[in-house]
């Protein structure tokens, strides 16, 4: 079994910063891509940023230049540094990882439980 546990959400004023963290644990052989997605009520979950095992990153256009994704392969963690936050960044942020496990020796997507980020004055 694999668990992804997020932390770091909260309430922040526009222009402020937050750092989200996610740690994967369980019977993990390796992790391929890791990423962050966000969802607001009534809308589909959308990609925010991803990072490959080798460090290649992708960002949604709306967060380019403001958010930075990073990972620590040795610790199976991924982080999202969010700067110059805007009200439209509000949502539930989910951690995602492609994990190969000792249980199945195959790779599948796992999701965290989500952490709320609210940007408001």
Coordinates of C-alpha atoms in Angstrom, one line a residue:
X1 CA 0.0 0.0 0.0
X2 CA 1.2 3.5 -0.8
X3 CA 0.2 6.7 0.9
X4 CA 0.7 10.3 -0.2
X5 CA 0.4 12.8 2.7
X6 CA 0.3 16.5 1.9
X7 CA 0.9 19.4 4.3
X8 CA 1.3 23.2 4.1
X9 CA -2.0 24.5 3.0
X10 CA -3.8 27.4 4.6
X11 CA -5.0 30.9 4.3
X12 CA -2.8 33.6 2.8
X13 CA -3.3 37.1 1.6
X14 CA -2.9 38.0 -2.1
X15 CA 0.7 38.5 -2.9
X16 CA 1.8 36.1 -0.2
X17 CA 3.6 32.8 -0.3
X18 CA 2.9 29.2 0.7
X19 CA 4.9 26.0 0.5
X20 CA 3.2 22.7 0.0
X21 CA 4.9 19.4 0.8
X22 CA 4.0 15.8 0.0
X23 CA 5.6 12.6 1.2
X24 CA 5.1 9.2 -0.3
X25 CA 5.4 6.1 1.9
X26 CA 4.8 2.4 1.6
X27 CA 6.2 -0.5 -0.4
X28 CA 7.8 1.7 -3.0
X29 CA 10.3 0.5 -5.6
X30 CA 10.5 3.8 -7.5
X31 CA 8.5 6.9 -8.4
X32 CA 8.3 8.3 -11.9
X33 CA 6.6 11.6 -12.3
X34 CA 5.3 13.6 -9.4
X35 CA 3.0 16.6 -9.5
X36 CA 0.4 18.9 -8.1
X37 CA -3.1 19.4 -9.2
X38 CA -5.8 21.7 -7.9
X39 CA -9.6 21.6 -7.9
X40 CA -12.3 24.2 -7.2
X41 CA -16.0 23.4 -6.6
X42 CA -17.8 22.8 -9.9
X43 CA -14.6 22.4 -12.0
X44 CA -12.4 19.6 -13.0
X45 CA -9.1 18.9 -11.4
X46 CA -6.4 20.7 -13.3
X47 CA -2.7 20.3 -13.5
X48 CA -0.6 22.9 -11.7
X49 CA 3.0 21.5 -12.1
X50 CA 4.8 18.2 -12.7
X51 CA 8.4 17.0 -12.3
X52 CA 10.0 13.9 -13.7
X53 CA 12.4 11.7 -11.8
X54 CA 15.2 13.5 -13.7
X55 CA 14.0 16.9 -12.7
X56 CA 12.2 18.0 -15.9
X57 CA 9.4 20.3 -14.9
X58 CA 6.1 21.5 -16.5
X59 CA 3.8 24.2 -15.3
X60 CA 0.3 25.5 -16.1
X61 CA 0.5 28.8 -17.9
X62 CA -1.3 30.5 -15.0
X63 CA 1.4 29.7 -12.5
X64 CA 4.6 30.0 -14.6
X65 CA 7.1 32.4 -13.0
X66 CA 5.3 32.2 -9.6
X67 CA 5.3 28.6 -8.6
X68 CA 8.3 26.2 -8.3
X69 CA 8.1 22.5 -8.0
X70 CA 10.9 20.4 -6.6
X71 CA 11.5 16.8 -5.4
X72 CA 13.8 14.7 -3.3
X73 CA 14.1 11.3 -4.9
X74 CA 15.9 9.8 -1.8
X75 CA 13.1 10.9 0.5
X76 CA 10.2 10.3 -2.0
X77 CA 8.9 13.9 -1.5
X78 CA 7.7 16.6 -3.7
X79 CA 7.2 20.3 -2.8
X80 CA 5.4 23.3 -4.4
X81 CA 6.7 26.7 -3.6
X82 CA 3.9 29.2 -4.4
X83 CA 4.7 32.9 -4.6
X84 CA 2.8 36.0 -5.6
X85 CA -0.4 34.2 -4.8
X86 CA -3.7 35.3 -6.4
X87 CA -7.3 34.7 -5.3
X88 CA -7.7 32.5 -8.4
X89 CA -5.1 30.2 -7.0
X90 CA -7.6 29.2 -4.3
X91 CA -8.5 25.5 -4.3
X92 CA -7.8 22.1 -3.0
X93 CA -4.3 21.0 -4.0
X94 CA -3.6 17.3 -4.6
X95 CA -0.3 15.6 -4.8
X96 CA 0.1 12.9 -7.5
X97 CA 2.8 10.3 -8.1
X98 CA 3.4 7.4 -10.4
X99 CA 4.6 4.7 -8.1
X100 CA 6.0 1.2 -8.8
X101 CA 5.4 -1.0 -5.8
X102 CA 6.8 -4.3 -4.5
X103 CA 3.2 -5.6 -4.3
X104 CA 2.5 -5.5 -8.0
X105 CA 5.8 -4.6 -9.7
X106 CA 3.7 -2.3 -11.9
X107 CA 3.3 1.5 -11.9
X108 CA 0.1 3.3 -11.2
X109 CA -1.1 6.7 -10.1
X110 CA -1.6 7.5 -6.5
X111 CA -3.2 10.6 -5.0
X112 CA -3.0 12.5 -1.7
X113 CA -6.1 13.5 0.3
X114 CA -5.8 17.1 -0.7
X115 CA -4.9 20.3 1.2
X116 CA -6.9 23.5 1.1
X117 CA -5.2 26.7 -0.1
X118 CA -7.2 29.9 0.3
X119 CA -6.0 33.3 -1.1
X120 CA -8.0 36.1 0.3
X121 CA -7.7 39.4 2.1

